[in-house]
Short mmCIF file of N, CA and C in Angstrom, two decimals:
data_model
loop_
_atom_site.label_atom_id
_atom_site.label_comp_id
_atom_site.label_asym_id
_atom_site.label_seq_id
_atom_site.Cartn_x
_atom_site.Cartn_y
_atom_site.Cartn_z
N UNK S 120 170.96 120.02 170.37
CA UNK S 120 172.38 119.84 170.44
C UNK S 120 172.75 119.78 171.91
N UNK S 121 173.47 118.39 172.39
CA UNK S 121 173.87 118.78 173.57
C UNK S 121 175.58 118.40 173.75
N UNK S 122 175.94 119.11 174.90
CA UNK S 122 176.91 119.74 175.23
C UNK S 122 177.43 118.94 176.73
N UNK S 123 178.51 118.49 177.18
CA UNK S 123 178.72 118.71 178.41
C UNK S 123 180.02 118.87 178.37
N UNK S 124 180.62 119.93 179.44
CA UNK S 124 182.02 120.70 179.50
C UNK S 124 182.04 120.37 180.89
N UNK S 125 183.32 119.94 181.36
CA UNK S 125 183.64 120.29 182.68
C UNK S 125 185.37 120.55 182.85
N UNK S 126 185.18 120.96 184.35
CA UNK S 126 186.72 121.18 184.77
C UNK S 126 187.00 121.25 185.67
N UNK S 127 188.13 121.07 186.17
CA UNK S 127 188.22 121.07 187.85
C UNK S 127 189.12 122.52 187.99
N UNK S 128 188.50 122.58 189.19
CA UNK S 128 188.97 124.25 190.32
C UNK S 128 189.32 123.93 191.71
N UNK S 129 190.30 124.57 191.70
CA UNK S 129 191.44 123.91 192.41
C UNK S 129 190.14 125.06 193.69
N UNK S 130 189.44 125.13 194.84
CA UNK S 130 188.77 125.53 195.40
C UNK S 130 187.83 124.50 196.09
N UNK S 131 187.68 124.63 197.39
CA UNK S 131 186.60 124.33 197.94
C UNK S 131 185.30 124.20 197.52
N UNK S 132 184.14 122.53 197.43
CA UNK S 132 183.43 122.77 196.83
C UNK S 132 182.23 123.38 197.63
N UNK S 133 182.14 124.06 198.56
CA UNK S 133 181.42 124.69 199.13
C UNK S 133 181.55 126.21 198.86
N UNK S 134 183.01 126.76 199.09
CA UNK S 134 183.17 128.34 198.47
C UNK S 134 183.01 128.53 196.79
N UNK S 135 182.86 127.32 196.02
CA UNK S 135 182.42 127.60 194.43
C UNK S 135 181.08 127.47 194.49
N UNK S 136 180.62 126.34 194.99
CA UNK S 136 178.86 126.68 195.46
C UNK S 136 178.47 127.91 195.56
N UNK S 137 179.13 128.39 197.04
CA UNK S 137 178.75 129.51 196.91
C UNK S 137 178.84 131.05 196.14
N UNK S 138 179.61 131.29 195.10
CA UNK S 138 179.60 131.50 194.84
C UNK S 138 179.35 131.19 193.27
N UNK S 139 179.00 130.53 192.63
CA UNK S 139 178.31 130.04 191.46
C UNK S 139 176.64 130.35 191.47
N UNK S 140 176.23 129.95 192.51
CA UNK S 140 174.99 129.99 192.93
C UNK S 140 174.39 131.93 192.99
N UNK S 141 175.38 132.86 192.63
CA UNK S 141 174.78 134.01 192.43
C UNK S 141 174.68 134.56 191.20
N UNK S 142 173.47 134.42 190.21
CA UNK S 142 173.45 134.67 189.43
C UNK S 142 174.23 135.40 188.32
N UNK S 143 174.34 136.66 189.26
CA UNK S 143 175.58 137.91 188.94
C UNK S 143 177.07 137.53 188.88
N UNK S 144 177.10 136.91 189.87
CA UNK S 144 178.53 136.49 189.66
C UNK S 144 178.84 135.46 188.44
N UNK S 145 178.27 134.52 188.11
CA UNK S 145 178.22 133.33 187.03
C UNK S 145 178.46 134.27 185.34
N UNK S 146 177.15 135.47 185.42
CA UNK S 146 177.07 136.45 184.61
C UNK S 146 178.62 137.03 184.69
N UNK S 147 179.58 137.72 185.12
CA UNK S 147 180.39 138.31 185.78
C UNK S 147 181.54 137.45 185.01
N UNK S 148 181.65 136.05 185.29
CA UNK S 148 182.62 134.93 184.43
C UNK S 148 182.36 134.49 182.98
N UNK S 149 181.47 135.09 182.68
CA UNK S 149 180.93 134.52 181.24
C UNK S 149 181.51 135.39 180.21
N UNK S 150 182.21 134.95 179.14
CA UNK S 150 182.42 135.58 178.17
C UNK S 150 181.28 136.60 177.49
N UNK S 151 181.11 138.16 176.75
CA UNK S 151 180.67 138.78 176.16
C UNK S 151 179.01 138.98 176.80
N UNK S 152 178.97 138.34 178.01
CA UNK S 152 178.03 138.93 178.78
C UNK S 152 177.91 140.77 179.03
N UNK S 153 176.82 141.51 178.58
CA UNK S 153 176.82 142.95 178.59
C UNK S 153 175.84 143.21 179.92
N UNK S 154 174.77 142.56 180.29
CA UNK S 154 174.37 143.12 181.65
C UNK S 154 173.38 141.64 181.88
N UNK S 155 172.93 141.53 183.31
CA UNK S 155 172.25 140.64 183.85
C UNK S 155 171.48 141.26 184.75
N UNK S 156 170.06 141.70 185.12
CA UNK S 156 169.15 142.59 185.92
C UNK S 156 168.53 141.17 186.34
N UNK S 157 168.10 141.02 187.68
CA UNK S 157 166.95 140.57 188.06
C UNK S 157 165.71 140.98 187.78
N UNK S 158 164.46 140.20 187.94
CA UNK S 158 163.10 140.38 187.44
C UNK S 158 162.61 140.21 188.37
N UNK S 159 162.09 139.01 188.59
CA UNK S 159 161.83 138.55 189.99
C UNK S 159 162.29 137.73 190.49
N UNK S 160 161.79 136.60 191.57
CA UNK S 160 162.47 135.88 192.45
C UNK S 160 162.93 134.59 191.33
N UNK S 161 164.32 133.74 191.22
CA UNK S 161 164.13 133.20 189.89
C UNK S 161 164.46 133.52 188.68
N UNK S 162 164.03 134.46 188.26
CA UNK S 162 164.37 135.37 186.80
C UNK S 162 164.75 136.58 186.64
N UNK S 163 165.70 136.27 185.44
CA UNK S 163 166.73 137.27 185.10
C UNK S 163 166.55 137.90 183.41
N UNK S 164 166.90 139.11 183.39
CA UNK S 164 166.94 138.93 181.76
C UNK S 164 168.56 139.82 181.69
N UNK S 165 168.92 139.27 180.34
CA UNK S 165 170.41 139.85 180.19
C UNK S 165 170.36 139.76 178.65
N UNK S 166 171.69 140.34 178.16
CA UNK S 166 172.62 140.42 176.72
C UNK S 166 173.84 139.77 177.03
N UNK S 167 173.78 139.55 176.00
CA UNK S 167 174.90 138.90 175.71
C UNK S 167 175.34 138.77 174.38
N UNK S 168 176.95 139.28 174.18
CA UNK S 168 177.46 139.59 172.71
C UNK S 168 178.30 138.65 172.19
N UNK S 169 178.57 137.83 171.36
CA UNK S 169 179.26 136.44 171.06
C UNK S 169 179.55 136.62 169.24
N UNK S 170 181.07 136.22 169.07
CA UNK S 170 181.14 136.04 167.42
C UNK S 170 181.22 134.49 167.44
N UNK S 171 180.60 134.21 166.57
CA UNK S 171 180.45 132.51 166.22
C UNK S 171 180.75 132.77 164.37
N UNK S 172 181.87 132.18 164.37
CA UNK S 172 182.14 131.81 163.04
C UNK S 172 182.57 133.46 162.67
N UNK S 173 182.18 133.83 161.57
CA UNK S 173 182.27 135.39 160.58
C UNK S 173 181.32 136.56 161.34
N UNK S 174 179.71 135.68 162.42
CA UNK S 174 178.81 136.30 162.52
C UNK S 174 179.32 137.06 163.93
N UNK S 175 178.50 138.51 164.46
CA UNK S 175 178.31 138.79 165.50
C UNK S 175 177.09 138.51 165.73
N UNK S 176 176.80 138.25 167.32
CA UNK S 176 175.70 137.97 167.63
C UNK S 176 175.73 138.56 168.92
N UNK S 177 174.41 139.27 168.91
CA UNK S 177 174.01 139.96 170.13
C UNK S 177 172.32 139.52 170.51
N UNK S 178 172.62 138.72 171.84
CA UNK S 178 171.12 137.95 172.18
C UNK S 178 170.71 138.66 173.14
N UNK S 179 169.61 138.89 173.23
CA UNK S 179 168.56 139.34 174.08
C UNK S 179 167.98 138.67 174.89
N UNK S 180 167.48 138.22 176.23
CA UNK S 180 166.63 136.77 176.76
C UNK S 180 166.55 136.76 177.69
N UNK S 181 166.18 135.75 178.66
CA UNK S 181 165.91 135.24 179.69
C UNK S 181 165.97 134.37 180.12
N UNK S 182 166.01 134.22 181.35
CA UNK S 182 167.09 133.06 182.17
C UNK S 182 165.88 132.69 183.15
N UNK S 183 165.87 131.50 183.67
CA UNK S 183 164.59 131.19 184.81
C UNK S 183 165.08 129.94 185.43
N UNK S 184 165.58 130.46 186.84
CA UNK S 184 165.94 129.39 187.25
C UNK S 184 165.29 128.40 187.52
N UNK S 185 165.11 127.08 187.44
CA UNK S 185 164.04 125.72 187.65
C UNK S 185 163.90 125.29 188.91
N UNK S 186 165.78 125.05 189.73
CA UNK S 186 166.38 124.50 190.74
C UNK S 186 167.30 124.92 190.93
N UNK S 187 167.52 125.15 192.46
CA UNK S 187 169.06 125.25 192.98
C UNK S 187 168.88 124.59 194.41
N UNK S 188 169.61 123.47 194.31
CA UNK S 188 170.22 122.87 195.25
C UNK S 188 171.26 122.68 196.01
N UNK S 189 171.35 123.46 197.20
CA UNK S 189 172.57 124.00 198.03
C UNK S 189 173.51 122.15 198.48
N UNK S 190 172.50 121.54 199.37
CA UNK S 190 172.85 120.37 199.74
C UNK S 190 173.45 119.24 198.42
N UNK S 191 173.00 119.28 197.25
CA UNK S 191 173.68 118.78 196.25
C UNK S 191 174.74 119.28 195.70
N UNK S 192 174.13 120.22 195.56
CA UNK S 192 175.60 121.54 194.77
C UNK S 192 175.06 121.41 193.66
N UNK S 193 173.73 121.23 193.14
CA UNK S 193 173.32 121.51 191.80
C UNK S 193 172.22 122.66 191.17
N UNK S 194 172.24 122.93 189.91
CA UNK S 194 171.53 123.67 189.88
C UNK S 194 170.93 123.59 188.38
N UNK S 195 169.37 123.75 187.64
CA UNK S 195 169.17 123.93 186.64
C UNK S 195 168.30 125.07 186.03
N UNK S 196 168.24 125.69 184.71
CA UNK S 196 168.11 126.69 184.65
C UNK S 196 167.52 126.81 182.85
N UNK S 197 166.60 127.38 182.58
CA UNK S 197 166.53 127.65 181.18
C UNK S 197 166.32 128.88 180.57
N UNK S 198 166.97 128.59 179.89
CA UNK S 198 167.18 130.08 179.10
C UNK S 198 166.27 130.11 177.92
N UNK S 199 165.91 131.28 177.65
CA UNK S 199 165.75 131.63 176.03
C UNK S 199 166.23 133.16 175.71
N UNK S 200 166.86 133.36 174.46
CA UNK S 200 167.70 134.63 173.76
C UNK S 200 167.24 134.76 172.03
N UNK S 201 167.04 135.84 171.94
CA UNK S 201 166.90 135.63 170.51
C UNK S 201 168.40 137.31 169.85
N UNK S 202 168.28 137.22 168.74
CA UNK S 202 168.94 138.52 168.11
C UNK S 202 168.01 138.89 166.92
N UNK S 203 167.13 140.13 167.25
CA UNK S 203 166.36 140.69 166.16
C UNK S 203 167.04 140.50 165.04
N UNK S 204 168.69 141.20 164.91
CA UNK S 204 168.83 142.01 163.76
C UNK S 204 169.15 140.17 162.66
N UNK S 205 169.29 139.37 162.96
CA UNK S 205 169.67 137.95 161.85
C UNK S 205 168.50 137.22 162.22
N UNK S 206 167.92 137.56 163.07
CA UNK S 206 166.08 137.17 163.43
C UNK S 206 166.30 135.15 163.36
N UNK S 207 167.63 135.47 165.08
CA UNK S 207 167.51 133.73 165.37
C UNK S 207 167.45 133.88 166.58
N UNK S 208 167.49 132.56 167.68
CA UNK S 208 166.70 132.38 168.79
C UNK S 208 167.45 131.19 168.77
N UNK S 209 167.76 131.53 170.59
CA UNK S 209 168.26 130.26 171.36
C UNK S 209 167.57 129.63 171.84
N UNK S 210 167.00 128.44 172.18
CA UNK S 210 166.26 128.32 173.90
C UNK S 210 166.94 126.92 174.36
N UNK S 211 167.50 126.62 175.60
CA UNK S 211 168.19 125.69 175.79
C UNK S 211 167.88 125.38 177.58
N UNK S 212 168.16 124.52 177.93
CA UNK S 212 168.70 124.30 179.68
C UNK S 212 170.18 123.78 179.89
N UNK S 213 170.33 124.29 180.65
CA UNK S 213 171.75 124.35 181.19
C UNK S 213 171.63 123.58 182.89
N UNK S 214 172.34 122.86 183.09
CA UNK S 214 172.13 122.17 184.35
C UNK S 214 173.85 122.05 184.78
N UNK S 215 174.05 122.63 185.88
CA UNK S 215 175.60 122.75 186.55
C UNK S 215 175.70 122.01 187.99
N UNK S 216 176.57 121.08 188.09
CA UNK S 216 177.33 120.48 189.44
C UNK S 216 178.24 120.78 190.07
N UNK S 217 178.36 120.45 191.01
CA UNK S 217 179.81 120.17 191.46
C UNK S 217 180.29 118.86 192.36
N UNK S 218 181.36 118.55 192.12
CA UNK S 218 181.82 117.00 192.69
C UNK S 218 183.45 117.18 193.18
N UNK S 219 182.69 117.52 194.86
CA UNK S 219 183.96 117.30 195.53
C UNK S 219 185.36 116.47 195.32
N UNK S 220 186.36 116.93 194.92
CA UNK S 220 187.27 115.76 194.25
C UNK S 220 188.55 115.75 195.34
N UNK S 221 188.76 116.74 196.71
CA UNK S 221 189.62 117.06 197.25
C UNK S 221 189.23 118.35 198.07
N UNK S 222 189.40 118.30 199.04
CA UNK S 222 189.20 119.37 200.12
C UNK S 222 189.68 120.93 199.15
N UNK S 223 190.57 120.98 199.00
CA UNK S 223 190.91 122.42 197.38
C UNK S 223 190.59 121.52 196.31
N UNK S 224 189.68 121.05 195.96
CA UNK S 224 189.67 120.49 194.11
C UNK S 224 188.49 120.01 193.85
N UNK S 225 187.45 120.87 193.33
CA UNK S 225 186.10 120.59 192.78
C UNK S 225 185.93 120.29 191.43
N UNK S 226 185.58 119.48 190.97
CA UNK S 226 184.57 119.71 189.69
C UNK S 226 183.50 120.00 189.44
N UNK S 227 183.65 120.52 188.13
CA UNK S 227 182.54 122.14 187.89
C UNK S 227 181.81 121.17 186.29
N UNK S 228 180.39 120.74 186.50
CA UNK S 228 180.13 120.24 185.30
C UNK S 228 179.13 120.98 184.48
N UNK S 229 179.03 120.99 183.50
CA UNK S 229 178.24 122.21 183.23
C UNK S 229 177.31 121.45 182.08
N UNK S 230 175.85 120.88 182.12
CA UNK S 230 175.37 120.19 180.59
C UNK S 230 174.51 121.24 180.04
N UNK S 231 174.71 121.56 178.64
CA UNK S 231 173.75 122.18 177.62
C UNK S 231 172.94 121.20 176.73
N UNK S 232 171.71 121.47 177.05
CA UNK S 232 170.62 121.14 175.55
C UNK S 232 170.05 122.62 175.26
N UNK S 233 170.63 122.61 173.98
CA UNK S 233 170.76 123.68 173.37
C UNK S 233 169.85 123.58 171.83
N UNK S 234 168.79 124.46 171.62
CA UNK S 234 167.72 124.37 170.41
C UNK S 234 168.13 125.61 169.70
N UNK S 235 168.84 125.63 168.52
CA UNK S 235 168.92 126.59 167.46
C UNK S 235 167.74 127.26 166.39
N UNK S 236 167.46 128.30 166.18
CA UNK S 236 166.58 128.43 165.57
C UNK S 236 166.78 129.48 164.87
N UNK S 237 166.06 129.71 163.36
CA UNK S 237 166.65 130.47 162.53
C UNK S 237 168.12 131.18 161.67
N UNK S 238 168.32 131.63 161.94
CA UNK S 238 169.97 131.81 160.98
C UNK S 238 170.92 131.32 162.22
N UNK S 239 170.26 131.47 162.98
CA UNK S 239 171.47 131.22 164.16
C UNK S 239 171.67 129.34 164.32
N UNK S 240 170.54 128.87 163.79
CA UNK S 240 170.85 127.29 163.32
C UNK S 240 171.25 126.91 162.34
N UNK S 241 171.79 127.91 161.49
CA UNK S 241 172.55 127.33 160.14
C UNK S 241 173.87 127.39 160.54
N UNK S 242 174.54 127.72 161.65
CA UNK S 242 176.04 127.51 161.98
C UNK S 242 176.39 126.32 161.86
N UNK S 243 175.69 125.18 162.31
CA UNK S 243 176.05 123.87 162.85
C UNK S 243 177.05 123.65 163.70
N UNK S 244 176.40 122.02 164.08
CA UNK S 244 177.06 121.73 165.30
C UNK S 244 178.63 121.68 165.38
N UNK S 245 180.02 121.29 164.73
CA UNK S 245 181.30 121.62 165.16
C UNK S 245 181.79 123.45 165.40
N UNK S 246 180.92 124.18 164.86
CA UNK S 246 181.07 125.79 165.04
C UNK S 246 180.43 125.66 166.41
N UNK S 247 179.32 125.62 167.10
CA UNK S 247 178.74 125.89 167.99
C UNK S 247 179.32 125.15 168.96
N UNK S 248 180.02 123.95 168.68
CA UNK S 248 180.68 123.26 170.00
C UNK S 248 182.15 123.57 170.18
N UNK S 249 182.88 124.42 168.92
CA UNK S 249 184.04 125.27 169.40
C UNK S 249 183.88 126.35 170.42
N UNK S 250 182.93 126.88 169.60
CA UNK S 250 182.52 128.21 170.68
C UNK S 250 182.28 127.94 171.97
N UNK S 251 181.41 126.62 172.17
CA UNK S 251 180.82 126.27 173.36
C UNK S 251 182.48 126.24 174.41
N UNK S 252 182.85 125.23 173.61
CA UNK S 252 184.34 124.93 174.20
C UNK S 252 185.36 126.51 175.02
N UNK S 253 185.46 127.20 174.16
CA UNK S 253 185.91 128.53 174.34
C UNK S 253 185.30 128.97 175.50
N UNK S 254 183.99 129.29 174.98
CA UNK S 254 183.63 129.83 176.27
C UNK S 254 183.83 129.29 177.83
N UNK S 255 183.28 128.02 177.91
CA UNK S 255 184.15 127.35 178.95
C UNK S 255 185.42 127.22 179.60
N UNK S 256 186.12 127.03 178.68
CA UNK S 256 187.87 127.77 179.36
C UNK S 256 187.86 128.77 179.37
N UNK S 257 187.08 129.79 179.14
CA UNK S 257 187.46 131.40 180.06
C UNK S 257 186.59 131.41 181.11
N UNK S 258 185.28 130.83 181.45
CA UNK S 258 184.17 130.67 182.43
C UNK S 258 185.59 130.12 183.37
N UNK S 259 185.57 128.98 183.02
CA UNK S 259 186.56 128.34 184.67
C UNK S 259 187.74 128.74 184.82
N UNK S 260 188.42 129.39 183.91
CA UNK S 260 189.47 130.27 184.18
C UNK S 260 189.18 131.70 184.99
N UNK S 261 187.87 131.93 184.74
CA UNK S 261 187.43 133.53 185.27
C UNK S 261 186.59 132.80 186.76
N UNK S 262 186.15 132.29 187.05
CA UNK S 262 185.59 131.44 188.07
C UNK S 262 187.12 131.44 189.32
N UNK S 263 187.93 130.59 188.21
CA UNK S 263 189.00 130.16 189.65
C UNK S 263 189.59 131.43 189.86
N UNK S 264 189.94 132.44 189.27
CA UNK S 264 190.50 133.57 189.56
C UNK S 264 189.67 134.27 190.74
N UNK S 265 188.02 134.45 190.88
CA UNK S 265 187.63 134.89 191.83
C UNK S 265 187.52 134.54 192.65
N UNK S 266 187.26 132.76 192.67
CA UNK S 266 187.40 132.30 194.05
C UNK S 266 188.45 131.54 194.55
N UNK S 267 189.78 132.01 194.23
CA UNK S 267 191.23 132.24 194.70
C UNK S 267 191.60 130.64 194.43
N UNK S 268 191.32 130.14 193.52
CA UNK S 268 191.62 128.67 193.17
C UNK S 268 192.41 128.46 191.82
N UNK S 269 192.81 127.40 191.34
CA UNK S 269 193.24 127.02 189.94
C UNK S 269 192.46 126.83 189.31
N UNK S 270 192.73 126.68 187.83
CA UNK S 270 191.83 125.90 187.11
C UNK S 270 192.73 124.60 186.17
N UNK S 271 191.98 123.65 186.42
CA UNK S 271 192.29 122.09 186.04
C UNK S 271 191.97 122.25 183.89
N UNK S 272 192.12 121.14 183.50
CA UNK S 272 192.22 121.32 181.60
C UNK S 272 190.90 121.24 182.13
N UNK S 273 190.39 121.95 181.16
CA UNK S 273 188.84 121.52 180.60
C UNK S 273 188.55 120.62 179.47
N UNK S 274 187.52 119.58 179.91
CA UNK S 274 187.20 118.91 178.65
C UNK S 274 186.01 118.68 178.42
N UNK S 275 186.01 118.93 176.96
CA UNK S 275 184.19 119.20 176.26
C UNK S 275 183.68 117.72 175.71
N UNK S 276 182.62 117.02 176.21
CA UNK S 276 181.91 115.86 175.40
C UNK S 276 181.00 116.33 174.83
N UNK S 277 180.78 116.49 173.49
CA UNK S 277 179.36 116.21 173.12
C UNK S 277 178.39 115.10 172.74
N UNK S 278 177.51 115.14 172.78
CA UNK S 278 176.22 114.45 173.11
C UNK S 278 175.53 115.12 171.82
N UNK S 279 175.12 113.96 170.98
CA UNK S 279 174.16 114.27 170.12
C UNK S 279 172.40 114.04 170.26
N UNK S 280 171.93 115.14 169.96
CA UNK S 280 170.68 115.73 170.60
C UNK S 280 170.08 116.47 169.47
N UNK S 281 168.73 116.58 169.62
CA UNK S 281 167.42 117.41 168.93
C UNK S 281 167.91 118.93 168.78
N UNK S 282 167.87 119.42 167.77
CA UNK S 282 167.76 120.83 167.06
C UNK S 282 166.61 121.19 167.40
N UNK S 283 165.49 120.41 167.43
CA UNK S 283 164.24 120.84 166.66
C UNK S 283 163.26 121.18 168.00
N UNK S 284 163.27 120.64 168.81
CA UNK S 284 162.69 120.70 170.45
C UNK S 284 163.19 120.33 171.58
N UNK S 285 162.86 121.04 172.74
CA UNK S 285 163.34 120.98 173.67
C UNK S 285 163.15 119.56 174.59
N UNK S 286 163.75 119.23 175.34
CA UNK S 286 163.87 117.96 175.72
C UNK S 286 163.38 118.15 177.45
#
């Protein structure tokens, strides 16, 4: 399943760089995020608590960054999460930009390929791309608040993509 959300932030695209680019902080803007620890150089493991649809879901996982590119302003990253107790599993990459649009006015693009697995893939895709959606307008709403900017509408495209393996 893929995903791309973006939005513009009324901010410098160098002070959202920089600050996007710290793991903790990104963690910090994310909806129902419960903790983010470093591992090593690169990798992170965290929780994270999310209701999708009727269900709660509490994922467990790890994050590994691939790339971060200061001079582009990009960065990619893959995750995997699972939740013992409904015994499903995320594993996806997430790849984020930014595109100078105005000395204060960046865009913030954010693409998911996203692999569902087990009960947590019987939601389907218009549940998982509301949520996706949601979460995104509080990410760039919680984003521009810290780094003293606006936030522009957000708008979600999806992209139809593989359930079944990663790409």
């Amino acid at each position: 399943m893929k995903f791309q959300n973006n939005c513009v932030i009324g901010a410098p695209s160098q002070k959202l760089w920089d600050y996007l680019s710290v793991i903790p902080n990104v963690a910090m803007c994310l909806p129902g995020v419960e903790q983010v620890n470093a591992l090593e150089d690169g990798k992170f493991v965290g929780i994270v608590a999310l209701k999708v649809g009727m269900v709660k879901l509490r994922l467990t996982g790890n994050i590994t960054i691939e790339f971060m590119d200061g001079e582009r302003q990009a960065a990619s990253m893959r995750v995997e999460a699972a939740d013992q107790r409904i015994s499903g599993m995320i594993q996806g990459k997430l790849t984020m930009s930014l595109e100078k649009l105005a000395p204060e006015e960046t865009r913030l693009v954010v693409e998911t390929d996203l692999n569902l697995f087990g009960k947590i893939g019987e939601f389907g895709q218009p549940m998982i791309k509301k949520k996706a959606d949601q979460m995104m307008a509080e990410f760039s709403s919680n984003v521009a608040q810290r780094v003293g900017g606006n936030v522009g509408t957000a708008k979600a495209v999806v992209r139809p993509g593989s359930v079944l393996g990663l790409s």
